[in-house]
Coordinates of C-alpha atoms and ligand atoms in Angstrom, one line a residue:
M1328 CA 0.0 0.0 0.0
N1329 CA 1.7 3.3 -1.1
D1330 CA 0.0 5.4 1.6
F1331 CA 1.2 3.1 4.4
I1332 CA 2.1 5.1 7.5
P1333 CA 5.0 3.5 9.2
V1334 CA 5.2 3.4 13.0
N1335 CA 8.5 5.3 12.8
E1336 CA 10.4 7.4 10.4
P1337 CA 13.3 9.5 11.5
L1338 CA 14.0 13.1 10.3
L1339 CA 17.5 13.4 8.8
N1340 CA 17.3 16.7 7.0
G1341 CA 19.6 18.8 9.1
N1342 CA 23.4 18.7 8.9
E1343 CA 23.6 14.9 8.8
K1344 CA 24.7 14.6 5.2
K1345 CA 27.2 17.4 5.6
Y1346 CA 28.9 15.8 8.6
L1347 CA 28.8 12.4 7.1
N1348 CA 30.6 13.8 4.0
E1349 CA 33.2 15.3 6.3
C1350 CA 33.9 11.8 7.7
I1351 CA 34.3 10.4 4.2
D1352 CA 36.3 13.3 2.9
S1353 CA 38.7 13.1 5.9
G1354 CA 38.8 9.3 6.1
W1355 CA 37.7 9.3 9.7
I1356 CA 35.1 6.7 9.8
S1357 CA 36.1 4.6 12.9
S1358 CA 35.5 5.3 16.5
E1359 CA 38.7 7.3 16.6
G1360 CA 37.2 10.2 14.7
P1361 CA 36.4 13.6 16.2
F1362 CA 32.6 13.5 16.0
V1363 CA 32.6 10.8 18.7
R1364 CA 34.2 13.2 21.2
D1365 CA 31.9 16.1 20.0
F1366 CA 28.8 13.9 20.4
E1367 CA 29.9 12.8 23.9
K1368 CA 30.6 16.4 24.9
G1369 CA 27.3 17.7 23.4
L1370 CA 25.1 15.1 25.1
S1371 CA 26.9 15.3 28.5
S1372 CA 26.5 19.1 28.6
K1373 CA 22.9 18.8 27.5
V1374 CA 22.1 16.5 30.5
G1375 CA 24.6 18.2 32.8
R1376 CA 26.9 15.3 33.4
R1377 CA 30.7 15.4 33.7
F1378 CA 31.4 12.3 31.5
A1379 CA 30.0 10.5 28.6
V1380 CA 30.9 7.3 26.7
A1381 CA 29.4 6.8 23.3
V1382 CA 28.7 3.1 22.5
S1383 CA 27.1 1.1 19.8
N1384 CA 23.6 0.8 21.2
G1385 CA 21.4 1.4 24.3
S1386 CA 21.4 -2.3 25.3
V1387 CA 25.2 -2.5 25.6
A1388 CA 25.2 0.8 27.5
I1389 CA 23.1 -0.9 30.2
D1390 CA 25.4 -4.0 30.1
A1391 CA 28.4 -1.8 30.7
A1392 CA 26.6 0.1 33.5
I1393 CA 25.8 -3.1 35.3
T1394 CA 29.3 -4.4 35.0
A1395 CA 31.0 -1.1 35.9
L1396 CA 28.9 -0.8 39.1
G1397 CA 30.4 -4.2 40.1
I1398 CA 27.0 -5.9 40.3
G1399 CA 27.7 -9.6 40.5
L1400 CA 26.7 -13.0 41.9
N1401 CA 23.5 -13.0 44.0
D1402 CA 23.3 -9.2 44.1
E1403 CA 19.7 -8.0 43.7
V1404 CA 18.6 -5.3 41.3
I1405 CA 15.1 -3.8 41.6
M1406 CA 13.6 -2.9 38.2
P1407 CA 10.3 -2.7 36.4
T1408 CA 8.8 -5.8 34.9
F1409 CA 7.3 -3.6 32.1
T1410 CA 10.3 -2.8 30.0
I1411 CA 12.5 -4.1 27.2
I1412 CA 14.7 -7.2 27.7
S1413 CA 17.9 -5.0 27.4
C1414 CA 17.3 -3.9 31.0
I1415 CA 17.6 -7.4 32.4
T1416 CA 20.1 -9.4 30.3
Q1417 CA 23.3 -8.3 31.9
I1418 CA 21.9 -8.6 35.4
I1419 CA 21.3 -12.3 34.6
R1420 CA 24.6 -12.8 32.8
V1421 CA 26.6 -11.6 35.8
G1422 CA 24.6 -14.0 38.1
A1423 CA 22.7 -11.2 39.9
I1424 CA 19.0 -11.4 40.6
P1425 CA 16.4 -9.2 39.0
V1426 CA 13.7 -8.2 41.4
L1427 CA 10.6 -6.9 39.7
V1428 CA 8.0 -4.2 40.5
D1429 CA 4.7 -3.6 38.7
S1430 CA 3.7 -0.5 36.8
D1431 CA 1.7 2.5 37.8
P1432 CA -1.6 2.2 35.8
H1433 CA -1.6 5.9 34.9
T1434 CA 2.0 6.7 33.9
W1435 CA 2.9 3.1 32.9
N1436 CA 6.2 3.7 34.7
M1437 CA 7.4 1.5 37.6
D1438 CA 5.2 1.9 40.7
V1439 CA 7.6 3.6 43.1
N1440 CA 5.4 2.6 46.1
Q1441 CA 6.4 -1.1 45.6
I1442 CA 10.1 -0.6 45.7
E1443 CA 10.9 -0.3 49.4
G1444 CA 9.1 -3.6 50.1
K1445 CA 11.4 -5.4 47.7
I1446 CA 14.6 -4.1 49.3
T1447 CA 16.7 -6.8 51.1
S1448 CA 20.2 -7.0 52.5
R1449 CA 21.3 -8.2 49.1
T1450 CA 19.8 -5.3 47.1
K1451 CA 22.6 -3.4 45.3
A1452 CA 20.8 -1.2 42.9
I1453 CA 17.6 0.2 41.6
M1454 CA 17.1 0.5 37.9
I1455 CA 14.9 3.4 36.8
V1456 CA 13.4 3.0 33.3
H1457 CA 11.5 5.9 31.9
I1458 CA 8.7 4.6 29.7
Y1459 CA 7.2 6.1 26.6
G1460 CA 7.4 9.8 27.4
L1461 CA 6.9 10.4 31.1
P1462 CA 9.7 10.1 33.6
V1463 CA 9.5 7.8 36.6
D1464 CA 8.8 9.7 39.9
I1465 CA 12.5 9.9 40.8
D1466 CA 12.7 11.7 44.2
P1467 CA 11.2 8.9 46.3
I1468 CA 13.7 6.5 44.7
L1469 CA 16.6 8.7 45.4
L1470 CA 15.5 8.9 49.0
L1471 CA 15.4 5.1 49.2
A1472 CA 18.9 4.8 47.5
K1473 CA 20.3 7.1 50.2
K1474 CA 18.5 5.4 53.0
Y1475 CA 19.7 1.9 52.0
N1476 CA 22.9 2.9 50.3
L1477 CA 21.9 1.6 46.8
K1478 CA 23.2 2.5 43.4
I1479 CA 20.9 4.0 40.7
I1480 CA 21.0 2.9 37.1
E1481 CA 18.8 5.2 35.0
D1482 CA 17.8 4.0 31.6
A1483 CA 16.9 7.2 29.8
A1484 CA 16.8 5.4 26.4
E1485 CA 13.5 6.9 25.5
M1486 CA 13.9 10.2 27.4
H1487 CA 16.1 12.5 25.3
G1488 CA 15.2 16.1 26.1
Q1489 CA 12.8 15.2 29.0
T1490 CA 13.1 16.7 32.5
Y1491 CA 12.0 15.6 36.0
K1492 CA 11.1 18.7 38.1
G1493 CA 13.2 20.8 35.7
M1494 CA 16.3 18.6 35.8
P1495 CA 17.3 16.6 32.7
C1496 CA 16.5 12.9 32.5
G1497 CA 19.9 11.2 32.3
S1498 CA 21.2 13.3 35.2
F1499 CA 19.9 11.1 38.0
G1500 CA 21.7 7.8 37.9
D1501 CA 25.1 6.9 39.3
I1502 CA 25.1 5.8 35.7
S1503 CA 22.5 6.8 33.2
T1504 CA 22.1 5.5 29.6
F1505 CA 20.6 6.5 26.3
S1506 CA 19.7 4.8 23.1
F1507 CA 19.8 6.4 19.6
Y1508 CA 17.9 3.8 17.7
P1509 CA 16.0 5.5 14.9
N1510 CA 12.7 5.6 16.8
K1511 CA 14.3 7.8 19.5
H1512 CA 14.0 11.6 19.6
I1513 CA 17.5 11.7 18.2
T1514 CA 19.2 8.9 16.3
T1515 CA 22.5 7.6 15.1
G1516 CA 21.0 4.6 13.3
E1517 CA 22.3 2.3 16.1
G1518 CA 23.9 3.9 19.1
G1519 CA 24.0 4.5 22.8
M1520 CA 25.6 6.7 25.5
I1521 CA 26.6 6.2 29.1
V1522 CA 26.7 9.3 31.2
T1523 CA 28.0 9.7 34.8
D1524 CA 29.7 12.2 37.1
D1525 CA 31.9 9.5 38.6
E1526 CA 35.4 9.4 37.2
Y1527 CA 36.0 5.8 38.2
L1528 CA 32.8 4.6 36.4
Y1529 CA 33.7 6.7 33.4
N1530 CA 37.1 5.1 33.1
K1531 CA 35.6 1.7 33.7
C1532 CA 33.0 2.2 31.0
Q1533 CA 35.6 3.6 28.5
S1534 CA 37.7 0.5 29.1
L1535 CA 34.8 -1.9 28.8
R1536 CA 33.8 -0.3 25.6
N1537 CA 37.2 -1.0 24.1
L1538 CA 37.9 -4.6 25.0
C1539 CA 39.7 -3.5 28.3
F1540 CA 42.9 -2.7 26.5
L1541 CA 45.4 -1.5 29.0
P1542 CA 46.0 2.1 28.0
Q1543 CA 49.8 1.9 28.1
K1544 CA 50.1 -1.7 27.0
R1545 CA 48.1 -2.5 24.0
F1546 CA 47.0 -6.1 23.5
I1547 CA 47.4 -6.8 27.2
H1548 CA 44.2 -7.3 29.2
E1549 CA 43.5 -7.6 32.9
D1550 CA 39.7 -7.7 32.4
L1551 CA 37.2 -8.8 29.8
G1552 CA 35.3 -6.1 27.9
W1553 CA 33.4 -5.8 24.6
N1554 CA 33.9 -3.9 21.4
M1555 CA 31.0 -1.6 21.8
R1556 CA 32.6 1.4 20.1
M1557 CA 30.5 4.0 18.2
T1558 CA 31.8 4.9 14.8
N1559 CA 32.6 8.5 13.7
L1560 CA 29.9 8.0 11.0
Q1561 CA 27.2 7.3 13.7
A1562 CA 28.5 10.2 15.9
A1563 CA 28.4 12.6 12.9
V1564 CA 24.7 11.8 12.5
G1565 CA 24.3 12.2 16.3
V1566 CA 25.9 15.6 16.4
A1567 CA 23.6 16.8 13.6
Q1568 CA 20.6 15.3 15.4
L1569 CA 21.6 16.8 18.8
E1570 CA 21.6 20.3 17.2
R1571 CA 17.8 19.8 16.8
L1572 CA 16.9 18.1 20.0
D1573 CA 14.8 21.0 21.4
E1574 CA 13.0 21.4 18.1
F1575 CA 12.3 17.7 18.0
V1576 CA 10.9 17.7 21.6
T1577 CA 8.7 20.6 20.7
K1578 CA 7.5 18.7 17.5
K1579 CA 6.8 15.5 19.5
R1580 CA 4.8 17.5 22.0
L1581 CA 2.7 19.1 19.2
M1582 CA 2.2 15.6 17.7
G1583 CA 1.1 14.3 21.0
A1584 CA -1.3 17.2 21.6
L1585 CA -2.8 16.7 18.2
Y1586 CA -3.4 13.0 18.7
T1587 CA -4.9 13.7 22.1
E1588 CA -7.3 16.3 20.6
L1589 CA -8.3 14.1 17.7
L1590 CA -8.8 11.0 19.9
S1591 CA -10.9 12.8 22.5
D1592 CA -14.2 11.3 21.0
L1593 CA -12.7 7.7 21.3
M1594 CA -12.2 7.7 25.0
E1595 CA -15.0 5.2 25.5
Y1596 CA -12.6 2.7 23.7
V1597 CA -9.1 3.8 24.8
D1598 CA -7.1 5.3 27.6
L1599 CA -4.8 8.0 26.3
P1600 CA -1.3 8.8 27.6
L1601 CA -1.3 11.4 30.5
V1602 CA -0.5 14.9 29.1
K1603 CA 1.5 15.7 32.3
T1604 CA 2.2 14.8 35.9
D1605 CA 3.1 17.1 38.6
Y1606 CA 6.8 16.6 37.8
A1607 CA 6.9 16.5 33.9
D1608 CA 5.0 17.2 30.7
N1609 CA 4.8 14.2 28.4
I1610 CA 7.3 14.2 25.5
Y1611 CA 5.5 11.3 23.7
W1612 CA 8.5 9.2 22.8
V1613 CA 5.7 7.1 21.4
Y1614 CA 2.0 7.8 21.5
G1615 CA 0.5 4.8 23.3
L1616 CA -3.1 3.7 23.8
V1617 CA -4.6 1.2 26.2
L1618 CA -7.9 -0.5 25.2
K1619 CA -10.6 -0.2 27.9
D1620 CA -11.3 -3.3 29.9
N1621 CA -14.9 -3.7 28.8
L1622 CA -14.0 -4.3 25.2
N1623 CA -13.9 -8.0 24.3
Y1624 CA -10.9 -7.8 22.0
N1625 CA -7.2 -7.0 22.6
A1626 CA -4.5 -4.8 21.2
E1627 CA -3.4 -7.5 18.7
V1628 CA -6.8 -7.4 17.0
V1629 CA -6.8 -3.7 16.6
M1630 CA -3.2 -3.6 15.4
S1631 CA -3.9 -6.2 12.7
K1632 CA -6.9 -4.3 11.5
L1633 CA -4.9 -1.1 11.4
A1634 CA -2.1 -2.8 9.5
A1635 CA -4.7 -3.9 6.9
L1636 CA -5.6 -0.2 6.6
G1637 CA -2.0 0.8 6.1
V1638 CA -1.2 2.0 9.6
G1639 CA 2.0 0.7 11.4
T1640 CA 1.8 0.1 15.1
R1641 CA 3.8 -1.7 17.8
P1642 CA 2.6 -3.7 20.8
F1643 CA 3.5 -2.5 24.3
F1644 CA 6.4 -4.2 26.1
Y1645 CA 5.8 -7.8 27.1
S1646 CA 6.7 -8.0 30.8
M1647 CA 9.9 -9.6 32.0
H1648 CA 8.1 -12.0 34.4
K1649 CA 6.3 -13.5 31.4
Q1650 CA 9.3 -13.9 29.1
P1651 CA 9.7 -17.5 28.0
V1652 CA 13.5 -17.4 28.2
L1653 CA 13.4 -16.1 31.8
R1654 CA 10.7 -18.5 32.9
Q1655 CA 12.8 -21.4 31.5
M1656 CA 15.6 -20.2 33.8
G1657 CA 13.2 -20.7 36.7
L1658 CA 12.8 -17.0 37.3
F1659 CA 9.6 -15.3 38.4
E1660 CA 7.6 -18.4 39.1
N1661 CA 4.2 -17.6 40.4
E1662 CA 4.9 -13.9 40.2
I1663 CA 2.0 -11.8 39.0
Y1664 CA 2.1 -8.1 38.0
P1665 CA -1.5 -7.3 37.0
V1666 CA -0.9 -3.8 35.8
A1667 CA 2.0 -4.7 33.5
E1668 CA 0.0 -7.7 32.2
R1669 CA -2.9 -5.6 31.3
L1670 CA -0.7 -3.0 29.5
A1671 CA 0.9 -5.8 27.5
E1672 CA -2.5 -7.3 26.6
R1673 CA -4.3 -4.0 25.8
G1674 CA -1.6 -1.5 24.9
F1675 CA -0.1 -0.5 21.6
Y1676 CA 1.3 2.6 20.1
L1677 CA 0.5 4.6 17.0
P1678 CA 2.9 6.0 14.4
S1679 CA 5.1 8.4 16.4
G1680 CA 8.2 9.0 14.3
M1681 CA 9.8 12.4 14.0
A1682 CA 8.9 12.6 10.3
L1683 CA 5.2 12.0 10.9
T1684 CA 3.1 14.8 9.4
E1685 CA -0.1 16.4 10.7
T1686 CA -2.0 15.0 7.7
Q1687 CA -0.7 11.5 8.5
I1688 CA -1.8 11.9 12.2
R1689 CA -5.3 12.8 11.0
I1690 CA -5.4 9.8 8.7
V1691 CA -4.2 7.5 11.5
V1692 CA -7.0 8.7 13.8
D1693 CA -9.6 8.4 11.1
R1694 CA -8.5 4.8 10.4
L1695 CA -8.4 3.9 14.1
R1696 CA -11.9 5.4 14.5
S1697 CA -13.2 3.2 11.7
V1698 CA -11.6 0.1 13.3
L1699 CA -12.8 0.8 16.8
T1700 CA -16.4 1.7 15.9
G1701 CA -16.6 -1.3 13.5
L1702 CA -15.5 -4.0 16.0
Ligands
LIG1128 C1 13.8 1.6 27.7 C2 14.8 1.1 26.7 N1 16.0 0.6 27.2 C3 16.9 0.2 26.3 C4 16.7 0.1 25.0 C5 17.7 -0.5 24.1 O1 18.3 0.3 23.2 P1 18.9 -0.2 21.8 O2 17.8 -0.6 20.9 O3 19.7 1.0 21.3 O4 19.8 -1.3 22.1 C6 15.4 0.6 24.5 C7 15.2 0.5 23.0 O5 14.2 0.9 22.5 C8 14.5 1.1 25.4 O6 13.3 1.5 24.9

């Protein structure tokens, strides 16, 4: 269908081509090129952190964060069940224990009221994961971290340009991470960033990113790392994208506001994302919907009907406690998180990419209306 509206399309019409040409003309295409440093400096100053380490994606950024913090065998890490698997994989690989909390039904973020009850003498860290456009309510978590001497990992993959009580998301963790996959507010194709104020963690992440080469003795290793370097080509795109972050956040907010306005007559069918909380205005990383409980069909049905009408969508996250691979490991047996389960069953998101036009949003809503009123 030629008027298919994809769930995501990035906007690459700033300086991306110019900076990419500079890479090619100069021959600097590897991670040694100058755009990597420029991108690190640009992002760290945007979120007010001392240090940044550019990496190849947001998933490995979390892997490095877990390892750099020294999380290991039988340590417990408290995290939301409603998230992407990237948040949990390295916790498991290092032999630590993920301890899950359910979601808040309104913000879809982790329910902070459930955290303290999960803290034990083995708890080492809390992982904050901001979901879909609204930040987690961070202050109560920071208080718990102080009270129990816990580390904070902040996954701000979806939260470029967002603030919590006026402070940038990405500024709250002992280590905070970002993703630059093309569905993010700013993209590098594939890419990620680790930010911190702690010099030890910075050095550790830099080393982990580059196979733990000893700085003075190349090809000698006292630890195991990864090659998770970002190329100069990726960083060139990132620098160009970062120049437009504020504009992109404004655009996403306008897109979100338009969806909310146009969907207002469909609220007997769907819950819309919160426009704001008392600590942040939504930046609508994606525009999510949750089908009302009284409807006798789920998100999958609506998504497939929308696909047939040329509208791309994505389901909400499938919770960690339900993941086959984790259940096979014997994790989360008999654990139930009803809010996250409902979100996974009834939630999906509409086209939300940066290149989406007002006309496309109107078409999406018209098609959704015909699906919902016809079911
Ligand atoms: C909350 C969250 N964390 C981590 C990631 C992983 O990032 P990447 O796709 O760059 O590996 C994503 C990706 O969408 C995400 O949404």
